[in-house]
Structures are given as C-alpha cells and as structure tokens.
Amino acid sequence: MAEENRAKGEVGLAGEDDGRIHDLKDWVQVKFHEQVEELKRPEDTQLYKAFFRVGRIDEPRNRALHTLNNLFLHIHPTKVNRDAVRYSYTWGMGGISFYLFLVLFFTGVMLMFYYHPSEIQAYRDILDIQNSVPFGLQLRNIHRWAAHLMIIAVWLHMFRVFLTGSYKRPRQFNWCIGVMLLVFTMLLSFTGYLLPDDQLGFWAVTVGTNMARATPLIGHEGPFGPQLGMTAYNDVRFALLGGSIVGSNALLRAYIWHCIALPAMISVFFGVHFWRVRKDGGISGPSPVMLESEMHE
Amino acid sequence: MLGNWHQLWVIASNPDNVPVVALIVLVPFFTWFGLRQAKANDRLIEKLEKDPELARTHHRKTQPYHASWQKEVHVWPYLLRIELLAAIVVTVILLVWALTINAPLEELANATITMNPAKAPWYFLGLQEMLEYFDPWIAGVLMPTFIILGLMAIPFIDENPLGNGYYTYKQRRFAIWTFIAGFEGMWLVLTLIGTFIRGPGFMWFWPTQTWDPDRIEFLTTRNLDQIFGINGKWLAHILPASQQPYAELWAKGLFGIIPVGLYFIFAAWMFYKIITSTPFSRRIFSRMSLLQVVVMELLLVVMLALPITFFMRNLLRIKYVWETPWFNL
C-alpha cells in the first residue's frame, strides 16, 4: 500500500491508512521530508504568518502591507517619492536623532538599575558602574556620547529643514513642534549632567540655575522679583532645585526630570511631530522647483 | 612667540569637547553640501526661467529622471534598508567612540571648591558667553526666549513661497543669510569662544595662550555716558529739589535712550533697505502684513544687537550704552 502511494507521487500518509501507522520507518521518512520542504519556505508556516500577518511573497501588495500592518513601521507611508530616499536631500538627521533617543532610552534604563539619586550614593554608584558593573563603563560612555551626538543631529536636522524651506506651508506648525523638541533635547542633556554628582555637573548646574535667580517677576534678583515678594527661598530657582543650593533635593529633581518627566513630554512631542509629517504630506521633497514667474502676488 | 600648543590640544581632546571639534568639521561640510545642491537647483531655475517651453515639460528636478521610471518606491525595502544602514553606522560610531574615549568624571561635588573655569555644558556655552555682555535676566531669560520664539516665528513671517521643499540660494538669499548668520555666525562662534578662548575666571585667552589662573585683568571698559562725560551736573539745575540727589541717575538714564533709540531706528531702517533692495524682495515684502513686518524687524534688530554689543565690548571697550537702576544695555 505504502509503495503504491509513493509511486503515485502522493505526499504523506505513507504506511498509514484508516488513521493508523503500519510502517513506522516509512512514516517517519515521509514526514521528515515533508518537514524539510516546509522549513525551506518559512514564510508559509503558521508561526511566520501569526508573527507578521502578511505572506512573504514579494509582490507590491505585500510590500505595502508589510509597512502598513506593522506597529513599528506604520509611521511610514507605504510608498515614498523615489528621490526622497536620497541621502543628499534629508541628511538622515531626523531619523538619526530618533534612533539616538532610542539608544539613550535603552542605555538610560540600564543605568537606572545601578543608580540611586541621593547625595551619599550617587557618586559611588557612578564609580561602581565604571569599575564593577560588567560593561558599565561602556554603558555610561555610550549614554554620554549618544546624548552629545543627538544634540548635534537635532541641530543639523533643523539646519537641513531650514535650507530646504521645509517649514513653509503647510508645515509651519510642525516646525514649531521641532523647536520644542530641540529645547527638550537640550534640557534632557542638561538635567543628566548633574546626575553623576561630580564637580563638573555641580558647577555647570550652579551656573545654569543661577540665571534663574534673574528671571523677571519670579526670580529674587530679577526685575520686579523683590517687589513681588521673591526671596531665595520661594522663587523659581528654589522650585527648580528644591532648595536654595544645589543639594540632595536638586539631585532628586534633576533625576525625576531626566528620567520621567522630560522623556514622557518629549515622547508626546515625538508622536505629534511624526504624525504631522504624515498629515502634512510626507517629507517635503525634493519637490519640483518653482519659478519666480509663477509666483502669485 | 611660540604659543602653548599643548594646551590647545588638551582643550580640543577633552572628552566633553569632542562634539565641539566635530561641529567644526560637520557644520562647514553640511553647509557646503546643502549650498552645492542649492547652486545646482539655481542653475536649473535659471534655465527654466529663460525657456518657458522647457519649463512646461521638464520634470524640474536635478535628480536623474526617466519617463518609464516609477515616481514612487516602496518603503519596504527601499527606505527601511537605508534606515537600517544608518542605524548600524551610528551604532558603530557610538561603539568606537565609547571604547576609545571615556565619559569624564571629576571629583565628588564640593560646594567649597569652585571649579575654575566653571563652564556650562558645550551646548549652553553660547548662553554663558552672552552672560558676559548682558544682564543675567537679559542673557539668561530674555535672549533664550527670543531665540525659541524667534525660531518658531520663522514660518509665520517668511512670506516667500519659493524654495519650499528644495535647496535654493537665489530664491531665498535673505532667509539663508539670516539663518546662517544666526546659527553659525553667532551661536556656533559663541560656543567656540566659550570652549577654546574662555579660560580661568572666564577671562579671554587667545588660542595657544596659557590659561593662567592668577592673571589679573584690569578693568578697561567704560560706559558710553562716561565717554561723553554725562554726570548730571547741568541737569541738576532744572530738576525739582527732591530729585536733585538723583540727577546723575536721571542724566544717565535719559542719555542712554539716545544711542539705543538711534540703534533701533537705524538698524530697522537698514533691514528695511535690505529686504526691499531687489525687485524680487520687494514683491515678497508687499505680501507681508504689518504684523509680520513688525515682528520680523524686532527679531532682526534684537539679533543684530548681539554682535554689535560683542564688538563694542571687545574692540571699543565700551561696556554699557544705557545705564539705569533697573537694567543695563
């Protein structure tokens, strides 16, 4: 029976009729070949389809669905202008900024496992991260340099968007969101500067927050501050530091701003920024040049 | 005199200054990279302006084009593979950077030992440099607010519809000059000064000049009213008796209005002349509303005040032009 089946080229069920296995050796052999054939096309397996929702056969519809049906990729359109993927136009700086943010998020969470935001512990934790934690030094280095690189990337992104006039109608509002992201990026970096609780961070934050004393109306050395009852113990600098000096409370506040409040805020602005890029018609170009003679008054 | 080149190397190789050194390379490169494409587009624009027939049929880009090509490509895989590549390149750069240079860690924070020089992180050195020239509330609060709001205002005051979505120089001369002047000519230059020139006590040391913490700097700056000898002596004669002790303050406060007022009028007039200097710029100007003109003039005049103050302080040794009990300019 089994011989006949195979001769006819039928797949499977060798040594098997009425649901029972008669010839175990044949059965295993056939099933094994079947399995090997299946694994050669992983895209047809249940597992693959459950994972990706779309078959892998390379046809336009599936290419589109790959982007559309994926949570992480759906911020992209399914198709873009063929010239828009050129590096020369975008410089890739917006995407690189976001990638660096992800790197910072990941390394930042890792660092948080080893760090206590208290004056007694913070500096020792940094020494510990550098000297005892496996790859801790590299972890801290990556976090630090990614932060610097992100600021450079954001500045250059802004420069590119300006040079290509991409802030013009209908993208004015998204430019403003971008300015906010620039400010948040620099504030994130600045709040992180204090966290090692070393001389560098301490004096940089001292210099930085001393400016807050001079804020008009809400700083005790600013114009009209004293007239409104501002002192060193109730003005905006006091609110930022949680005290009148850069001390334990300032460390805790910088930590909360750096690890929770600012990342949460910047994430919301990221969402709006990306969403508006799509709603405003995708990336701005390279679009066909417009001529002065075509300009309406 | 042989300069202290070793010290320059120490500053440049300070781990936290690596981004500043990188900017010295990156910003000129990308300026060139962008303006090169602008030039290519400008040539195309010129060609199309001369030949309306061609303008109707040309695909109006400098990128290669063939009628049979599809206008759009799939994000998967054509964009995503580039993004993956960019992510890998950035990761490699970060790893190499992290393996070769360690993040700085100074001694434990100590409020009794002042760091000298006490510097802000490199991206805020522009603000710290401004603190040298203006009152803290102007440099630390007003100016940053102006920068942020000014940047946000750009799309709403730029009424030039050309150059939307492509690099161009000729169609947006004034906008591009303004931005490059602000970003590179001011912000980055101030950052470089803060990094390489400001030494102990935030004193001015030329590159390769040894940072001597014991150097004594003599006060050589004067206020403008001192140069003009304003002391309120003659004003005292016409002031009511109760105000006579304050005659000098009154005289200085009133005197300062003149140069500041003159500056505002002259600078605004100069910018007006620039933005109406060509037939094209006059067409753009006529599209602008009164509010747009006023906001743009205000931002430009305030922006120009920074380099002017810089040169007055450092070259003419004039500290303030307007002294009042509440603020100095």
mmCIF file with all atom_site columns, N, CA and C in Angstrom, chain A residues 201-239:
data_model
loop_
_atom_site.group_PDB
_atom_site.id
_atom_site.type_symbol
_atom_site.label_atom_id
_atom_site.label_alt_id
_atom_site.label_comp_id
_atom_site.label_asym_id
_atom_site.label_entity_id
_atom_site.label_seq_id
_atom_site.pdbx_PDB_ins_code
_atom_site.Cartn_x
_atom_site.Cartn_y
_atom_site.Cartn_z
_atom_site.occupancy
_atom_site.B_iso_or_equiv
_atom_site.pdbx_formal_charge
_atom_site.auth_seq_id
_atom_site.auth_comp_id
_atom_site.auth_asym_id
_atom_site.auth_atom_id
_atom_site.pdbx_PDB_model_num
ATOM 1   N N  . GLY A 1 201 ? 29.362 68.490 36.896 1.00 0.00 ? 201 GLY A N  1
ATOM 2   C CA . GLY A 1 201 ? 27.928 68.684 36.860 1.00 0.00 ? 201 GLY A CA 1
ATOM 3   C C  . GLY A 1 201 ? 27.472 69.715 37.877 1.00 0.00 ? 201 GLY A C  1
ATOM 4   N N  . PHE A 1 202 ? 28.059 69.640 39.059 1.00 0.00 ? 202 PHE A N  1
ATOM 5   C CA . PHE A 1 202 ? 27.658 70.550 40.132 1.00 0.00 ? 202 PHE A CA 1
ATOM 6   C C  . PHE A 1 202 ? 27.823 72.010 39.717 1.00 0.00 ? 202 PHE A C  1
ATOM 7   N N  . TRP A 1 203 ? 29.000 72.323 39.144 1.00 0.00 ? 203 TRP A N  1
ATOM 8   C CA . TRP A 1 203 ? 29.238 73.738 38.827 1.00 0.00 ? 203 TRP A CA 1
ATOM 9   C C  . TRP A 1 203 ? 28.512 74.175 37.572 1.00 0.00 ? 203 TRP A C  1
ATOM 10  N N  . ALA A 1 204 ? 28.324 73.246 36.633 1.00 0.00 ? 204 ALA A N  1
ATOM 11  C CA . ALA A 1 204 ? 27.549 73.593 35.437 1.00 0.00 ? 204 ALA A CA 1
ATOM 12  C C  . ALA A 1 204 ? 26.110 73.905 35.825 1.00 0.00 ? 204 ALA A C  1
ATOM 13  N N  . VAL A 1 205 ? 25.553 73.094 36.717 1.00 0.00 ? 205 VAL A N  1
ATOM 14  C CA . VAL A 1 205 ? 24.173 73.324 37.128 1.00 0.00 ? 205 VAL A CA 1
ATOM 15  C C  . VAL A 1 205 ? 24.084 74.556 38.028 1.00 0.00 ? 205 VAL A C  1
ATOM 16  N N  . THR A 1 206 ? 25.128 74.787 38.827 1.00 0.00 ? 206 THR A N  1
ATOM 17  C CA . THR A 1 206 ? 25.146 76.007 39.635 1.00 0.00 ? 206 THR A CA 1
ATOM 18  C C  . THR A 1 206 ? 25.107 77.236 38.731 1.00 0.00 ? 206 THR A C  1
ATOM 19  N N  . VAL A 1 207 ? 25.982 77.250 37.715 1.00 0.00 ? 207 VAL A N  1
ATOM 20  C CA . VAL A 1 207 ? 25.995 78.370 36.774 1.00 0.00 ? 207 VAL A CA 1
ATOM 21  C C  . VAL A 1 207 ? 24.636 78.496 36.087 1.00 0.00 ? 207 VAL A C  1
ATOM 22  N N  . GLY A 1 208 ? 24.098 77.342 35.653 1.00 0.00 ? 208 GLY A N  1
ATOM 23  C CA . GLY A 1 208 ? 22.848 77.360 34.903 1.00 0.00 ? 208 GLY A CA 1
ATOM 24  C C  . GLY A 1 208 ? 21.671 77.860 35.721 1.00 0.00 ? 208 GLY A C  1
ATOM 25  N N  . THR A 1 209 ? 21.572 77.355 36.944 1.00 0.00 ? 209 THR A N  1
ATOM 26  C CA . THR A 1 209 ? 20.397 77.732 37.727 1.00 0.00 ? 209 THR A CA 1
ATOM 27  C C  . THR A 1 209 ? 20.548 79.113 38.361 1.00 0.00 ? 209 THR A C  1
ATOM 28  N N  . ASN A 1 210 ? 21.806 79.606 38.428 1.00 0.00 ? 210 ASN A N  1
ATOM 29  C CA . ASN A 1 210 ? 21.963 80.968 38.937 1.00 0.00 ? 210 ASN A CA 1
ATOM 30  C C  . ASN A 1 210 ? 21.264 81.979 38.033 1.00 0.00 ? 210 ASN A C  1
ATOM 31  N N  . MET A 1 211 ? 21.203 81.625 36.739 1.00 0.00 ? 211 MET A N  1
ATOM 32  C CA . MET A 1 211 ? 20.499 82.508 35.805 1.00 0.00 ? 211 MET A CA 1
ATOM 33  C C  . MET A 1 211 ? 19.032 82.619 36.192 1.00 0.00 ? 211 MET A C  1
ATOM 34  N N  . ALA A 1 212 ? 18.489 81.523 36.758 1.00 0.00 ? 212 ALA A N  1
ATOM 35  C CA . ALA A 1 212 ? 17.063 81.532 37.106 1.00 0.00 ? 212 ALA A CA 1
ATOM 36  C C  . ALA A 1 212 ? 16.755 82.562 38.188 1.00 0.00 ? 212 ALA A C  1
ATOM 37  N N  . ARG A 1 213 ? 17.783 82.907 39.020 1.00 0.00 ? 213 ARG A N  1
ATOM 38  C CA . ARG A 1 213 ? 17.569 83.960 40.018 1.00 0.00 ? 213 ARG A CA 1
ATOM 39  C C  . ARG A 1 213 ? 17.094 85.244 39.355 1.00 0.00 ? 213 ARG A C  1
ATOM 40  N N  . ALA A 1 214 ? 17.617 85.459 38.131 1.00 0.00 ? 214 ALA A N  1
ATOM 41  C CA . ALA A 1 214 ? 17.400 86.747 37.487 1.00 0.00 ? 214 ALA A CA 1
ATOM 42  C C  . ALA A 1 214 ? 16.152 86.773 36.622 1.00 0.00 ? 214 ALA A C  1
ATOM 43  N N  . THR A 1 215 ? 15.341 85.714 36.684 1.00 0.00 ? 215 THR A N  1
ATOM 44  C CA . THR A 1 215 ? 14.120 85.707 35.883 1.00 0.00 ? 215 THR A CA 1
ATOM 45  C C  . THR A 1 215 ? 13.225 86.878 36.282 1.00 0.00 ? 215 THR A C  1
ATOM 46  N N  . PRO A 1 216 ? 12.732 87.632 35.319 1.00 0.00 ? 216 PRO A N  1
ATOM 47  C CA . PRO A 1 216 ? 11.818 88.723 35.673 1.00 0.00 ? 216 PRO A CA 1
ATOM 48  C C  . PRO A 1 216 ? 10.584 88.174 36.405 1.00 0.00 ? 216 PRO A C  1
ATOM 49  N N  . LEU A 1 217 ? 10.123 88.896 37.333 1.00 0.00 ? 217 LEU A N  1
ATOM 50  C CA . LEU A 1 217 ? 8.903  88.611 38.121 1.00 0.00 ? 217 LEU A CA 1
ATOM 51  C C  . LEU A 1 217 ? 9.039  87.415 39.078 1.00 0.00 ? 217 LEU A C  1
ATOM 52  N N  . ILE A 1 218 ? 9.611  86.290 38.642 1.00 0.00 ? 218 ILE A N  1
ATOM 53  C CA . ILE A 1 218 ? 9.609  85.112 39.509 1.00 0.00 ? 218 ILE A CA 1
ATOM 54  C C  . ILE A 1 218 ? 11.003 84.727 40.002 1.00 0.00 ? 218 ILE A C  1
ATOM 55  N N  . GLY A 1 219 ? 12.005 85.579 39.816 1.00 0.00 ? 219 GLY A N  1
ATOM 56  C CA . GLY A 1 219 ? 13.328 85.325 40.375 1.00 0.00 ? 219 GLY A CA 1
ATOM 57  C C  . GLY A 1 219 ? 13.674 86.421 41.377 1.00 0.00 ? 219 GLY A C  1
ATOM 58  N N  . HIS A 1 220 ? 14.358 86.061 42.461 1.00 0.00 ? 220 HIS A N  1
ATOM 59  C CA . HIS A 1 220 ? 14.525 87.063 43.526 1.00 0.00 ? 220 HIS A CA 1
ATOM 60  C C  . HIS A 1 220 ? 15.551 88.145 43.177 1.00 0.00 ? 220 HIS A C  1
ATOM 61  N N  . GLU A 1 221 ? 16.330 87.946 42.094 1.00 0.00 ? 221 GLU A N  1
ATOM 62  C CA . GLU A 1 221 ? 17.219 89.018 41.666 1.00 0.00 ? 221 GLU A CA 1
ATOM 63  C C  . GLU A 1 221 ? 16.803 89.590 40.322 1.00 0.00 ? 221 GLU A C  1
ATOM 64  N N  . GLY A 1 222 ? 15.669 89.166 39.830 1.00 0.00 ? 222 GLY A N  1
ATOM 65  C CA . GLY A 1 222 ? 15.205 89.636 38.528 1.00 0.00 ? 222 GLY A CA 1
ATOM 66  C C  . GLY A 1 222 ? 14.377 90.903 38.661 1.00 0.00 ? 222 GLY A C  1
ATOM 67  N N  . PRO A 1 223 ? 14.140 91.577 37.518 1.00 0.00 ? 223 PRO A N  1
ATOM 68  C CA . PRO A 1 223 ? 13.325 92.792 37.565 1.00 0.00 ? 223 PRO A CA 1
ATOM 69  C C  . PRO A 1 223 ? 11.955 92.500 38.172 1.00 0.00 ? 223 PRO A C  1
ATOM 70  N N  . PHE A 1 224 ? 11.555 93.316 39.101 1.00 0.00 ? 224 PHE A N  1
ATOM 71  C CA . PHE A 1 224 ? 10.254 93.239 39.780 1.00 0.00 ? 224 PHE A CA 1
ATOM 72  C C  . PHE A 1 224 ? 10.096 91.979 40.619 1.00 0.00 ? 224 PHE A C  1
ATOM 73  N N  . GLY A 1 225 ? 11.157 91.173 40.761 1.00 0.00 ? 225 GLY A N  1
ATOM 74  C CA . GLY A 1 225 ? 11.072 89.985 41.606 1.00 0.00 ? 225 GLY A CA 1
ATOM 75  C C  . GLY A 1 225 ? 10.893 90.360 43.070 1.00 0.00 ? 225 GLY A C  1
ATOM 76  N N  . PRO A 1 226 ? 11.821 91.146 43.635 1.00 0.00 ? 226 PRO A N  1
ATOM 77  C CA . PRO A 1 226 ? 11.701 91.506 45.045 1.00 0.00 ? 226 PRO A CA 1
ATOM 78  C C  . PRO A 1 226 ? 10.382 92.231 45.346 1.00 0.00 ? 226 PRO A C  1
ATOM 79  N N  . GLN A 1 227 ? 9.937  93.077 44.410 1.00 0.00 ? 227 GLN A N  1
ATOM 80  C CA . GLN A 1 227 ? 8.689  93.806 44.622 1.00 0.00 ? 227 GLN A CA 1
ATOM 81  C C  . GLN A 1 227 ? 7.511  92.842 44.756 1.00 0.00 ? 227 GLN A C  1
ATOM 82  N N  . LEU A 1 228 ? 7.634  91.667 44.099 1.00 0.00 ? 228 LEU A N  1
ATOM 83  C CA . LEU A 1 228 ? 6.545  90.683 44.174 1.00 0.00 ? 228 LEU A CA 1
ATOM 84  C C  . LEU A 1 228 ? 6.770  89.693 45.311 1.00 0.00 ? 228 LEU A C  1
ATOM 85  N N  . GLY A 1 229 ? 7.748  89.994 46.177 1.00 0.00 ? 229 GLY A N  1
ATOM 86  C CA . GLY A 1 229 ? 7.944  89.156 47.354 1.00 0.00 ? 229 GLY A CA 1
ATOM 87  C C  . GLY A 1 229 ? 8.834  87.948 47.116 1.00 0.00 ? 229 GLY A C  1
ATOM 88  N N  . MET A 1 230 ? 9.631  87.976 46.057 1.00 0.00 ? 230 MET A N  1
ATOM 89  C CA . MET A 1 230 ? 10.515 86.844 45.795 1.00 0.00 ? 230 MET A CA 1
ATOM 90  C C  . MET A 1 230 ? 11.748 86.899 46.696 1.00 0.00 ? 230 MET A C  1
ATOM 91  N N  . THR A 1 231 ? 12.071 85.764 47.287 1.00 0.00 ? 231 THR A N  1
ATOM 92  C CA . THR A 1 231 ? 13.319 85.627 48.037 1.00 0.00 ? 231 THR A CA 1
ATOM 93  C C  . THR A 1 231 ? 14.030 84.383 47.515 1.00 0.00 ? 231 THR A C  1
ATOM 94  N N  . ALA A 1 232 ? 15.219 84.119 48.068 1.00 0.00 ? 232 ALA A N  1
ATOM 95  C CA . ALA A 1 232 ? 15.952 82.922 47.637 1.00 0.00 ? 232 ALA A CA 1
ATOM 96  C C  . ALA A 1 232 ? 15.219 81.654 48.042 1.00 0.00 ? 232 ALA A C  1
ATOM 97  N N  . TYR A 1 233 ? 14.183 81.798 48.860 1.00 0.00 ? 233 TYR A N  1
ATOM 98  C CA . TYR A 1 233 ? 13.508 80.608 49.387 1.00 0.00 ? 233 TYR A CA 1
ATOM 99  C C  . TYR A 1 233 ? 12.111 80.393 48.837 1.00 0.00 ? 233 TYR A C  1
ATOM 100 N N  . ASN A 1 234 ? 11.758 81.169 47.820 1.00 0.00 ? 234 ASN A N  1
ATOM 101 C CA . ASN A 1 234 ? 10.435 80.911 47.239 1.00 0.00 ? 234 ASN A CA 1
ATOM 102 C C  . ASN A 1 234 ? 10.385 81.226 45.749 1.00 0.00 ? 234 ASN A C  1
ATOM 103 N N  . ASP A 1 235 ? 11.549 81.499 45.134 1.00 0.00 ? 235 ASP A N  1
ATOM 104 C CA . ASP A 1 235 ? 11.476 81.912 43.731 1.00 0.00 ? 235 ASP A CA 1
ATOM 105 C C  . ASP A 1 235 ? 11.621 80.715 42.797 1.00 0.00 ? 235 ASP A C  1
ATOM 106 N N  . VAL A 1 236 ? 11.780 80.993 41.510 1.00 0.00 ? 236 VAL A N  1
ATOM 107 C CA . VAL A 1 236 ? 11.763 79.910 40.520 1.00 0.00 ? 236 VAL A CA 1
ATOM 108 C C  . VAL A 1 236 ? 12.994 79.017 40.665 1.00 0.00 ? 236 VAL A C  1
ATOM 109 N N  . ARG A 1 237 ? 14.106 79.614 41.100 1.00 0.00 ? 237 ARG A N  1
ATOM 110 C CA . ARG A 1 237 ? 15.317 78.809 41.288 1.00 0.00 ? 237 ARG A CA 1
ATOM 111 C C  . ARG A 1 237 ? 15.103 77.806 42.418 1.00 0.00 ? 237 ARG A C  1
ATOM 112 N N  . PHE A 1 238 ? 14.433 78.253 43.462 1.00 0.00 ? 238 PHE A N  1
ATOM 113 C CA . PHE A 1 238 ? 14.116 77.367 44.585 1.00 0.00 ? 238 PHE A CA 1
ATOM 114 C C  . PHE A 1 238 ? 13.251 76.208 44.110 1.00 0.00 ? 238 PHE A C  1
ATOM 115 N N  . ALA A 1 239 ? 12.324 76.527 43.204 1.00 0.00 ? 239 ALA A N  1
ATOM 116 C CA . ALA A 1 239 ? 11.438 75.481 42.686 1.00 0.00 ? 239 ALA A CA 1
ATOM 117 C C  . ALA A 1 239 ? 12.218 74.472 41.852 1.00 0.00 ? 239 ALA A C  1
#
